[in-house]
PDB file of C-alpha atoms in Angstrom:
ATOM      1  CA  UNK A  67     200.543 153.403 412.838  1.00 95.00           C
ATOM      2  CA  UNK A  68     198.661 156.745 413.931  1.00 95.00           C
ATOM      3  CA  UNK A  69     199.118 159.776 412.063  1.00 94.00           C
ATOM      4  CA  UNK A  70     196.678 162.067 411.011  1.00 94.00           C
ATOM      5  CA  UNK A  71     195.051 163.281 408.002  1.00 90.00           C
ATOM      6  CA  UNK A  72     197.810 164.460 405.473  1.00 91.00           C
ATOM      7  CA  UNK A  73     201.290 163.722 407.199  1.00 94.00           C
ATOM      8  CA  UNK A  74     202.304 161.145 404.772  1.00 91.00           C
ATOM      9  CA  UNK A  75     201.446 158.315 407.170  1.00 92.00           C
ATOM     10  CA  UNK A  76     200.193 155.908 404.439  1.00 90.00           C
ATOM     11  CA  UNK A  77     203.711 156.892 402.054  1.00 92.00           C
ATOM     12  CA  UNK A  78     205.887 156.040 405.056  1.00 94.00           C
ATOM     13  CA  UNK A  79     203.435 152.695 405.255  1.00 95.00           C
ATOM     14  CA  UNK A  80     204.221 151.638 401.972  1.00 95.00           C
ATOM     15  CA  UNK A  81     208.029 153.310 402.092  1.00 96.00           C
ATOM     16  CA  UNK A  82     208.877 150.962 405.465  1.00 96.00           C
ATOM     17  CA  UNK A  83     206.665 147.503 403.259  1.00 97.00           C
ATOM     18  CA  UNK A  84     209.027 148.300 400.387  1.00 98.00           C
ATOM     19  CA  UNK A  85     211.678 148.275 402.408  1.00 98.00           C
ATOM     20  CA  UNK A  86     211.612 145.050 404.807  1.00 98.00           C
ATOM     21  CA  UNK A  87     210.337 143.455 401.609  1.00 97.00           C
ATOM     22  CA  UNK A  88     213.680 144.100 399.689  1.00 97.00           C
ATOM     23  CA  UNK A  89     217.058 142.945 400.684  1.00 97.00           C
ATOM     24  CA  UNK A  90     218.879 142.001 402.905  1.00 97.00           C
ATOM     25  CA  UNK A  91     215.596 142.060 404.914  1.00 97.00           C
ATOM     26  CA  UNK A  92     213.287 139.815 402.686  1.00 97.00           C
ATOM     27  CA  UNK A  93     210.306 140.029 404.697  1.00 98.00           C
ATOM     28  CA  UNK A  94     206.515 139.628 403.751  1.00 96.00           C
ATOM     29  CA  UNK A  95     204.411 142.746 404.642  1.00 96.00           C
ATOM     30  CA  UNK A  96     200.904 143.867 404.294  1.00 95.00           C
ATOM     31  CA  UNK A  97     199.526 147.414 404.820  1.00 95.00           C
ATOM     32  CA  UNK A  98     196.257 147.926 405.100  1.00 93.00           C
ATOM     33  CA  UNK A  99     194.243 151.116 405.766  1.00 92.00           C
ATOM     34  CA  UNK A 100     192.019 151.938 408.121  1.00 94.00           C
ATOM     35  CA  UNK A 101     189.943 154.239 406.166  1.00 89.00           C
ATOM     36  CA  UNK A 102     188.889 151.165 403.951  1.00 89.00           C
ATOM     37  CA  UNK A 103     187.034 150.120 407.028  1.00 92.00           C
ATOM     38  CA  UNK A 104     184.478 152.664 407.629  1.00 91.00           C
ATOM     39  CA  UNK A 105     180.477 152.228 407.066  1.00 92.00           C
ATOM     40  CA  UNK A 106     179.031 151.842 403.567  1.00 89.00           C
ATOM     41  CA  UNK A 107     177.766 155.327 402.542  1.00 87.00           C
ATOM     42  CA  UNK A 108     174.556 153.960 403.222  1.00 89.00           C
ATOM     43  CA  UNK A 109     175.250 153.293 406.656  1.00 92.00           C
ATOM     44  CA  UNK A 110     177.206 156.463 406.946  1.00 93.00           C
ATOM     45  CA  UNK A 111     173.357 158.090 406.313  1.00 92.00           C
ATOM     46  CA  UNK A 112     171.674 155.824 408.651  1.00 95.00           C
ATOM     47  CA  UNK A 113     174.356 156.463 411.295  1.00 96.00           C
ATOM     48  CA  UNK A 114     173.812 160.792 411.106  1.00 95.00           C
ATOM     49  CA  UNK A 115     169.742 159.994 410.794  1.00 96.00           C
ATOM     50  CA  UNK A 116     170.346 158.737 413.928  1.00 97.00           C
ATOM     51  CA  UNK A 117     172.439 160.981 415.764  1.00 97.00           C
ATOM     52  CA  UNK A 118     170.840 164.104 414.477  1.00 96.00           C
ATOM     53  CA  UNK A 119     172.183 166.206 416.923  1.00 96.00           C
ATOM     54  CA  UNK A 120     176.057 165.021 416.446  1.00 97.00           C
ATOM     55  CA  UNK A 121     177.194 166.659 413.760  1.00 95.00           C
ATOM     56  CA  UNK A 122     180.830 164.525 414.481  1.00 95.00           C
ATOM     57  CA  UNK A 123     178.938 161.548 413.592  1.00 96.00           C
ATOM     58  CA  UNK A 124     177.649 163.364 410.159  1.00 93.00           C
ATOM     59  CA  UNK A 125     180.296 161.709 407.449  1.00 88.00           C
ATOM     60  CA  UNK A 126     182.996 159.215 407.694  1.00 87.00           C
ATOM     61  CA  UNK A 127     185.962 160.109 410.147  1.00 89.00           C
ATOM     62  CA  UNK A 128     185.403 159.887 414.284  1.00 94.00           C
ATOM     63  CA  UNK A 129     184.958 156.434 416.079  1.00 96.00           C
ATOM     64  CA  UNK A 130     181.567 154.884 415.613  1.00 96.00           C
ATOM     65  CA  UNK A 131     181.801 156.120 411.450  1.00 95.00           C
ATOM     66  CA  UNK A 132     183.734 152.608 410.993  1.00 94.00           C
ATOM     67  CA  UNK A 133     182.429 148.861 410.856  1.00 93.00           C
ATOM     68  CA  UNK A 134     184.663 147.361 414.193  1.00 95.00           C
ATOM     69  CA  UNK A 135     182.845 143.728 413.321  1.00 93.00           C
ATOM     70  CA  UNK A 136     184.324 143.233 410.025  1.00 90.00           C
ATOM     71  CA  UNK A 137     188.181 145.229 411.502  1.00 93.00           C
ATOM     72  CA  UNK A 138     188.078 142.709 414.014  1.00 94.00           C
ATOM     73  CA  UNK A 139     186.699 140.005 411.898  1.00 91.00           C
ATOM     74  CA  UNK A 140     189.516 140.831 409.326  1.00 90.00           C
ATOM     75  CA  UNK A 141     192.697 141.093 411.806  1.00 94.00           C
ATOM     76  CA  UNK A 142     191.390 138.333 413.146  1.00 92.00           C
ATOM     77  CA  UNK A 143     191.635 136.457 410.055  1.00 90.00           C
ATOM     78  CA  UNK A 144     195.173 138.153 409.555  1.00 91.00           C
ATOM     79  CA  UNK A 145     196.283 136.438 412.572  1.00 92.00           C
ATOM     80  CA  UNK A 146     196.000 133.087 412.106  1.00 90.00           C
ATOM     81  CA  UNK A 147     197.136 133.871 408.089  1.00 90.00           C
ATOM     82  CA  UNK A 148     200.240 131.777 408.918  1.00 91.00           C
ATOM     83  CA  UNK A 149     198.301 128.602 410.224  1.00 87.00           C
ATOM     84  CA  UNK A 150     197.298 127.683 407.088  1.00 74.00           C
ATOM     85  CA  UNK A 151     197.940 128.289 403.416  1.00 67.00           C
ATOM     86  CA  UNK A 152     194.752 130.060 402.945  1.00 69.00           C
ATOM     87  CA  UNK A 153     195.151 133.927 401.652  1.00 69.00           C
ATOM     88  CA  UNK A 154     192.666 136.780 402.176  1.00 75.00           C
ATOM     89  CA  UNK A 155     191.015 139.939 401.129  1.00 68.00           C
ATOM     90  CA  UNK A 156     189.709 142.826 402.589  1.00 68.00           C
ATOM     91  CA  UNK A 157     187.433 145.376 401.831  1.00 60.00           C
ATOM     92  CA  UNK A 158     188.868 149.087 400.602  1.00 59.00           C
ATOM     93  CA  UNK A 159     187.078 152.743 400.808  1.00 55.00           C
ATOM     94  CA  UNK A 160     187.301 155.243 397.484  1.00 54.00           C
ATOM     95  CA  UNK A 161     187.030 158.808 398.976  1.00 51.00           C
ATOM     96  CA  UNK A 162     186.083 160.467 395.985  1.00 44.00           C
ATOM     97  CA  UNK A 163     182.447 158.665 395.545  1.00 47.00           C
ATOM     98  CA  UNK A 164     179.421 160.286 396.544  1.00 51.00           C
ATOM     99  CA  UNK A 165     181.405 163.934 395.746  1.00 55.00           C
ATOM    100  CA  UNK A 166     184.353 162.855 398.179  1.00 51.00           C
ATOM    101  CA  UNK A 167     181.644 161.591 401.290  1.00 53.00           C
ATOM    102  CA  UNK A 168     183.096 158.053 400.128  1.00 54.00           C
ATOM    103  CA  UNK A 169     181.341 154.471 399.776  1.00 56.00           C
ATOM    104  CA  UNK A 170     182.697 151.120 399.473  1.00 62.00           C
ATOM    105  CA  UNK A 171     184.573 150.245 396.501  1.00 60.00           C
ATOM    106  CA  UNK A 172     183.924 147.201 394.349  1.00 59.00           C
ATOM    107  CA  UNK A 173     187.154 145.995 394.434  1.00 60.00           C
ATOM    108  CA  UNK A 174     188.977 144.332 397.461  1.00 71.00           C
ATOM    109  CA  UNK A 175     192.663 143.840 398.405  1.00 75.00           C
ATOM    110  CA  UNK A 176     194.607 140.694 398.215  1.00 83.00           C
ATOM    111  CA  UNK A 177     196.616 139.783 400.917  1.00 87.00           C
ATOM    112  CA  UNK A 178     199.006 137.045 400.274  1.00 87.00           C
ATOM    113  CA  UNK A 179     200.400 134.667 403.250  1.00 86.00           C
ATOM    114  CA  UNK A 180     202.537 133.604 404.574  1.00 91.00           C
ATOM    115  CA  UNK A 181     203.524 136.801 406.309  1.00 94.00           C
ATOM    116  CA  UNK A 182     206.214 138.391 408.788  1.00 96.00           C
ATOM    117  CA  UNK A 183     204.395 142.137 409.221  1.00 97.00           C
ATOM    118  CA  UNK A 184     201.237 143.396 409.033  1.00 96.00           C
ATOM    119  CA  UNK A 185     200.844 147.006 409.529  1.00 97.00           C
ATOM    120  CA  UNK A 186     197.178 149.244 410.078  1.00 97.00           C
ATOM    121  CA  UNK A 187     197.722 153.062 409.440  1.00 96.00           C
ATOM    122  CA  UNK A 188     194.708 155.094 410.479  1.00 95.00           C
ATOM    123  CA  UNK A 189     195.009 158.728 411.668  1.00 94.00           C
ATOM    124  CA  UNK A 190     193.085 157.932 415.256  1.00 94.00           C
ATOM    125  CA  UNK A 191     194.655 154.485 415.929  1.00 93.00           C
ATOM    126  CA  UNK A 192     196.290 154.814 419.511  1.00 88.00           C
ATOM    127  CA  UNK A 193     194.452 156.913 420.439  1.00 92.00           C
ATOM    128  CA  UNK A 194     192.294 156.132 424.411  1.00 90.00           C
ATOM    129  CA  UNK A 195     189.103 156.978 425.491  1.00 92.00           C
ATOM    130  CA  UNK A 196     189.290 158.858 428.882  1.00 92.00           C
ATOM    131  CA  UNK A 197     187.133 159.112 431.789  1.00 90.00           C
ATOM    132  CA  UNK A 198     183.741 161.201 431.142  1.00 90.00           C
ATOM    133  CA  UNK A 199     184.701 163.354 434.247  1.00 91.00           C
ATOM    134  CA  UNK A 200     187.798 164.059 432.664  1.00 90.00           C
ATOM    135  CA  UNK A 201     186.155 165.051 429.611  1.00 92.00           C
ATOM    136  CA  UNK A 202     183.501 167.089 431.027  1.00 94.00           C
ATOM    137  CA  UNK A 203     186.021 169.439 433.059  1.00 91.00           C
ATOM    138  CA  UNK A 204     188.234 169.607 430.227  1.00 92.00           C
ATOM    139  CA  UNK A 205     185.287 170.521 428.185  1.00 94.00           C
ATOM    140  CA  UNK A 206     184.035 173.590 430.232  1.00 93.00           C
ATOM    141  CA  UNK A 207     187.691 175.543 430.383  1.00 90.00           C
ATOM    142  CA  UNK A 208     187.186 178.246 427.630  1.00 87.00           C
ATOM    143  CA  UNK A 209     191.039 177.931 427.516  1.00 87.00           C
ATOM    144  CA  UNK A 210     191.480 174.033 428.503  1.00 85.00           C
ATOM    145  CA  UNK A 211     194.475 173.358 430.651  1.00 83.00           C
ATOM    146  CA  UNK A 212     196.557 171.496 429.226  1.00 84.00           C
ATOM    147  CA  UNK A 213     196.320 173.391 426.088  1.00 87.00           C
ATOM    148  CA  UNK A 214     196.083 171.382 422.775  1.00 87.00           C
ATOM    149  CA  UNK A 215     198.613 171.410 419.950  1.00 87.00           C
ATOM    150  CA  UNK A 216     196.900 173.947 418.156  1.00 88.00           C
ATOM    151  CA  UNK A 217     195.741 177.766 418.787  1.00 85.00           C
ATOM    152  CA  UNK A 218     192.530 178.800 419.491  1.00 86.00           C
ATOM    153  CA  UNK A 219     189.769 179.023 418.687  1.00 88.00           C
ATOM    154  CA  UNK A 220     188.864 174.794 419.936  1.00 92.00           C
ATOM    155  CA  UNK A 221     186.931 172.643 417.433  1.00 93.00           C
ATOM    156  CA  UNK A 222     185.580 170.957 420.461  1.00 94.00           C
ATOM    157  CA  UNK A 223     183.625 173.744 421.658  1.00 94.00           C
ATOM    158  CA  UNK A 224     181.660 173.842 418.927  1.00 95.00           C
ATOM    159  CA  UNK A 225     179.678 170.789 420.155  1.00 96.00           C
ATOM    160  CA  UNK A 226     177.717 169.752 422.987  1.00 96.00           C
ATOM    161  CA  UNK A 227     179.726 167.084 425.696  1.00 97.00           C
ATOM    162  CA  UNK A 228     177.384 164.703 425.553  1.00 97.00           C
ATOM    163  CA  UNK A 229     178.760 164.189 421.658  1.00 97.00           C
ATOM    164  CA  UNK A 230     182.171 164.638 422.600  1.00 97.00           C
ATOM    165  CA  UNK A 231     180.970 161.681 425.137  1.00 97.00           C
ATOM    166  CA  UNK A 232     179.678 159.975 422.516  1.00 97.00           C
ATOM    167  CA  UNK A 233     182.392 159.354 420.522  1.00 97.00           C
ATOM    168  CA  UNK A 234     184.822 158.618 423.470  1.00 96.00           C
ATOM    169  CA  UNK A 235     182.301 155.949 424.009  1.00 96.00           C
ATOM    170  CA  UNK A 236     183.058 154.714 420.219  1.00 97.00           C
ATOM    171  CA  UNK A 237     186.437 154.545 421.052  1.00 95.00           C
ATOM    172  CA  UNK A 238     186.514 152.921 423.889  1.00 94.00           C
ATOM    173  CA  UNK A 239     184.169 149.478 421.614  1.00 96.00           C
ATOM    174  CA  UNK A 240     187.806 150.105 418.994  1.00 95.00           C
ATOM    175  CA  UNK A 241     190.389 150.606 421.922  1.00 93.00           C
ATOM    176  CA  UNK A 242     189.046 147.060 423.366  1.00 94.00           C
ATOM    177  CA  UNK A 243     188.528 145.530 420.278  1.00 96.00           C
ATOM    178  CA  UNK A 244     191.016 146.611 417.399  1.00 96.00           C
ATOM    179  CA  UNK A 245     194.315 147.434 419.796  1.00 94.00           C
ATOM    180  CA  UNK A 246     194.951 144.229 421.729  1.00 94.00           C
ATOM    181  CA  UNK A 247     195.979 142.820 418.152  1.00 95.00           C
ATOM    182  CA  UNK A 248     199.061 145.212 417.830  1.00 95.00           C
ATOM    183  CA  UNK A 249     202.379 144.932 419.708  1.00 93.00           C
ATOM    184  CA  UNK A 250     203.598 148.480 418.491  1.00 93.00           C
ATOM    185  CA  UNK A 251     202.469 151.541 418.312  1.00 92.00           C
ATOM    186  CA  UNK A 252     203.910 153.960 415.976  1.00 93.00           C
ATOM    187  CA  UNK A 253     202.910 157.549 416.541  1.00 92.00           C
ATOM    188  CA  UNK A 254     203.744 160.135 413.802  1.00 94.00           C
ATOM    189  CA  UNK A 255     202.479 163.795 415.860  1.00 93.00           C
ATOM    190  CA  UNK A 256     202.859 167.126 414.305  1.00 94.00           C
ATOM    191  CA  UNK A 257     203.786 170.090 415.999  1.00 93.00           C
ATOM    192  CA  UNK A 258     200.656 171.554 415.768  1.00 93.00           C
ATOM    193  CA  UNK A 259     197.633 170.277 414.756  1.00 94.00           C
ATOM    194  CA  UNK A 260     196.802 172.871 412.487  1.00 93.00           C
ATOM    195  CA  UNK A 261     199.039 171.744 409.680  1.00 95.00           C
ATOM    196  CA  UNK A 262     196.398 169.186 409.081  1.00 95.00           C
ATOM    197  CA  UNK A 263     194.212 172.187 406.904  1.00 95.00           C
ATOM    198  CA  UNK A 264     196.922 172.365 404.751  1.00 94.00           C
ATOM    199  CA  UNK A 265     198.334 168.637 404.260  1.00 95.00           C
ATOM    200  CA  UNK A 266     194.843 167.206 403.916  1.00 93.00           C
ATOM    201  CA  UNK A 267     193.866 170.047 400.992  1.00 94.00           C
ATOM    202  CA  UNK A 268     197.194 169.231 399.396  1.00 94.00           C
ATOM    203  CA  UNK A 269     196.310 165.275 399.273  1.00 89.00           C
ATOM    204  CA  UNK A 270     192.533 166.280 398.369  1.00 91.00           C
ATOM    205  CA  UNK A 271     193.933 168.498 395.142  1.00 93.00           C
ATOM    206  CA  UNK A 272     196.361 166.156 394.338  1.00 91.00           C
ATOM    207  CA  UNK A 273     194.048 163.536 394.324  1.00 89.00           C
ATOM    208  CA  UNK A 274     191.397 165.328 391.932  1.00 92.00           C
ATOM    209  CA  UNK A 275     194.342 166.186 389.655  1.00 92.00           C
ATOM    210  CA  UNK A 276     194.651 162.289 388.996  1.00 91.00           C
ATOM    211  CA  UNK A 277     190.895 161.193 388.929  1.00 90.00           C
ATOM    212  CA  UNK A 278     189.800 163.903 386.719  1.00 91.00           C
ATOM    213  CA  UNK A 279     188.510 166.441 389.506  1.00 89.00           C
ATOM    214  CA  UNK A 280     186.531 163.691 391.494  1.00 87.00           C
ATOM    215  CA  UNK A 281     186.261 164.862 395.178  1.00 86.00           C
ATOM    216  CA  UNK A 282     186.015 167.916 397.715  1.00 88.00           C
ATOM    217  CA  UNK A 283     186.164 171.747 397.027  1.00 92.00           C
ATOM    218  CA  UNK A 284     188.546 173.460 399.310  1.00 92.00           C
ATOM    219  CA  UNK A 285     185.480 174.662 401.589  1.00 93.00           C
ATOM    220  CA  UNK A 286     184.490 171.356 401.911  1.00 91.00           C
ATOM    221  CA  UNK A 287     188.084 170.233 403.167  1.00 91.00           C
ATOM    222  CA  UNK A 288     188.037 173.012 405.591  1.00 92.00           C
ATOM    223  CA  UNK A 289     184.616 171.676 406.802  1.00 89.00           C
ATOM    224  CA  UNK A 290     185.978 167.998 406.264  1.00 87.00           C
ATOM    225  CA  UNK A 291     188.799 168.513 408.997  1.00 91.00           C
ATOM    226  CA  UNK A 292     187.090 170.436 411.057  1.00 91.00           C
ATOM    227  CA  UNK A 293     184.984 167.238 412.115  1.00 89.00           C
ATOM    228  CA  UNK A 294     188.190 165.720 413.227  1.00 92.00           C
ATOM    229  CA  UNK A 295     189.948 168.595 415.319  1.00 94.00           C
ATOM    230  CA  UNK A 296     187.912 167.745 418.431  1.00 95.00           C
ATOM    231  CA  UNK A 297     189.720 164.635 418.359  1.00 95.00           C
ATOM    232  CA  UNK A 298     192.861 166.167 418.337  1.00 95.00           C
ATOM    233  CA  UNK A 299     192.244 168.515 420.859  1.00 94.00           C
ATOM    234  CA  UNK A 300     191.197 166.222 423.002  1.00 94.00           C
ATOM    235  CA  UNK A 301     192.799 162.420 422.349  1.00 94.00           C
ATOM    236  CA  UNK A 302     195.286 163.467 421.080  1.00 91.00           C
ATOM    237  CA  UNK A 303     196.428 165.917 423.394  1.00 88.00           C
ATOM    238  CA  UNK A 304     199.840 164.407 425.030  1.00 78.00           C
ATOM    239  CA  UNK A 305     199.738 166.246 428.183  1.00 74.00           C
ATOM    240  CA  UNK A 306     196.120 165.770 428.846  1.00 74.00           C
ATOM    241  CA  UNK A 307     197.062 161.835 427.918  1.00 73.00           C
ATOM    242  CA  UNK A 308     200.320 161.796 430.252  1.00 68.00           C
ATOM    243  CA  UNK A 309     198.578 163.560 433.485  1.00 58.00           C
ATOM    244  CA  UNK A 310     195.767 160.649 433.148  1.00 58.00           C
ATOM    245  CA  UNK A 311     198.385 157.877 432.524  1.00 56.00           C
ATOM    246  CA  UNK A 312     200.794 159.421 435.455  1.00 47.00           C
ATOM    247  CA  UNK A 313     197.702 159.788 437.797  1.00 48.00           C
ATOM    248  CA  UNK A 314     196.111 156.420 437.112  1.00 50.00           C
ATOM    249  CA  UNK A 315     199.104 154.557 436.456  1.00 47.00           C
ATOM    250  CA  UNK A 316     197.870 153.288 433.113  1.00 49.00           C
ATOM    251  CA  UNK A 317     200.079 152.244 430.174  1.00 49.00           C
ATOM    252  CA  UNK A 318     199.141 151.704 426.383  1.00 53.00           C
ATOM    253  CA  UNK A 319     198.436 148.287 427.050  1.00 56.00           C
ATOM    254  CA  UNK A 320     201.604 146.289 427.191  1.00 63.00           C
ATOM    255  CA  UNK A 321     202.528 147.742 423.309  1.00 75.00           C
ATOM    256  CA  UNK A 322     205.992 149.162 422.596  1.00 88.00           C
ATOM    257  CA  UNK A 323     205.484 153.111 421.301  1.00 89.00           C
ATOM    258  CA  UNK A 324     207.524 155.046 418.865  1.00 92.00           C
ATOM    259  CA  UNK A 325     206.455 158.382 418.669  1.00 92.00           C
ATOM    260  CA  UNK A 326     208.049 160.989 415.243  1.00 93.00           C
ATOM    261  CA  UNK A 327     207.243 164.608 416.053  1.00 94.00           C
ATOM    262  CA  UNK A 328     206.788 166.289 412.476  1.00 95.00           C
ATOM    263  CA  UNK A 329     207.070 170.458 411.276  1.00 95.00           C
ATOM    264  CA  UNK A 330     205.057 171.330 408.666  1.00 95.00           C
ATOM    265  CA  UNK A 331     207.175 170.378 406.205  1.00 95.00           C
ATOM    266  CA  UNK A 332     206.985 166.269 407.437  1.00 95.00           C
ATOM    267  CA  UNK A 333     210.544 166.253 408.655  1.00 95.00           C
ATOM    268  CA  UNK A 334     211.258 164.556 411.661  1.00 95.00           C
ATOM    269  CA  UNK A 335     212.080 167.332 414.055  1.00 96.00           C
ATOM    270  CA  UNK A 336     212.033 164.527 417.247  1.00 94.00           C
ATOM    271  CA  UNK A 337     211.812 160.878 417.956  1.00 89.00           C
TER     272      UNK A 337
END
């Protein structure tokens, strides 16, 4: 499930396990988060010492911020959960250590077998890497055609291509490693891309207002999401994604899509 940060992705997660867990469905179902898979914070520090000069690489977020070995290891392990009687755990992020840059909790999730569903929310899963020529004459348009879901000024201008590159590169290693687990695809898309300012500071304040203030000023939510919109405007733009598929004949790799088109109040304005 693919939504991104703010739209209530990881509610309607748990809303659609607590309901195919209760009658007169009666099914097993896990949900676990992609967030709780990214680098320690340690390796979060290594990972922008080494990329000095990608600032979309400096903090937790964009492809290459999350450990794919232990993902893969882990769905891996979810797999085969029904071949034996053996149950799991995983590991889980808190956001709101290190002043919201986030670290590795202490405690892991349970998950239980036998089970019927297993679900993954993560605000870029489904989304494809595309060709670097692609990428590189989408980059250069001052006003890229097709536009993305959001009005200028572009996030993605703001770095160089060969970090935009970069990251593509990332997820290509989690398109060919994490996706071929997944029959479905469930995209939730906003309207515009630019509600995400406002949904992700409304999840960042409420979740202060529970932990005793714990996490990012509003600044630093502004700054927080700006590290993401290049991957908006670029992966996640549908028409630039279409004209690639139409022209190259690709398809999202043999997985059944549903795609909910939200307004900036979450409601469902298309399916």
């Amino acid at each position: 499930m693919q939504g991104p940060q703010g739209a209530g992705k990881s509610t309607l997660a748990a809303s659609l396990q607590a309901l195919l867990q209760d009658q007169p469905y009666g099914l097993n179902v896990a949900v676990v988060s992609l967030d709780d898979f990214y680098l320690t914070h340690q390796g979060l520090v290594d990972l922008a010492d080494e990329h000095p000069e990608n600032k979309l690489l400096h903090g937790r977020g964009q492809p290459g911020t999350h450990d794919v070995p232990l993902l893969k290891n882990t769905l891996r392990a979810i797999s085969h959960i029904n071949d034996s009687d053996n149950d799991l755990s995983t590991t889980t992020t808190t956001s709101s250590l290190f002043n919201g840059q986030g670290d590795r909790a202490p405690l892991s999730i349970q998950i239980e077998g036998p089970l019927d569903i297993f679900i993954l929310e993560g605000w870029s899963l489904g989304f494809r890497p595309l060709p670097p020529a692609t990428l590189e004459s989408y980059h250069a348009q001052p006003s890229p055609i097709p536009p993305p879901s959001r009005p200028p000024p572009y996030k993605m201008h703001d770095h160089p291509l060969a970090a935009i590159i970069q990251i593509n590169a990332n997820l290509r290693t989690i398109s060919q490693e994490v996706y071929p687990f997944f029959p479905l695809h469930v995209v939730i898309r906003p309207r515009s891309y630019d509600y995400v300012y406002a949904w992700r500071l409304e999840q960042e304040r409420q979740m202060k207002a529970l932990n005793g203030g714990r996490g990012m000023e509003d600044e630093e939510v502004r700054r927080f999401v700006d590290r993401y919109m290049p991957a908006y405007e670029v992966w996640g733009n549908e028409a630039l994604r279409a004209g690639l598929e139409a022209e190259e004949g690709e398809e999202a790799g043999g997985r059944e899509v549903l795609e909910l088109v939200f307004d900036e109040e979450r409601r469902v304005v298309q399916s």
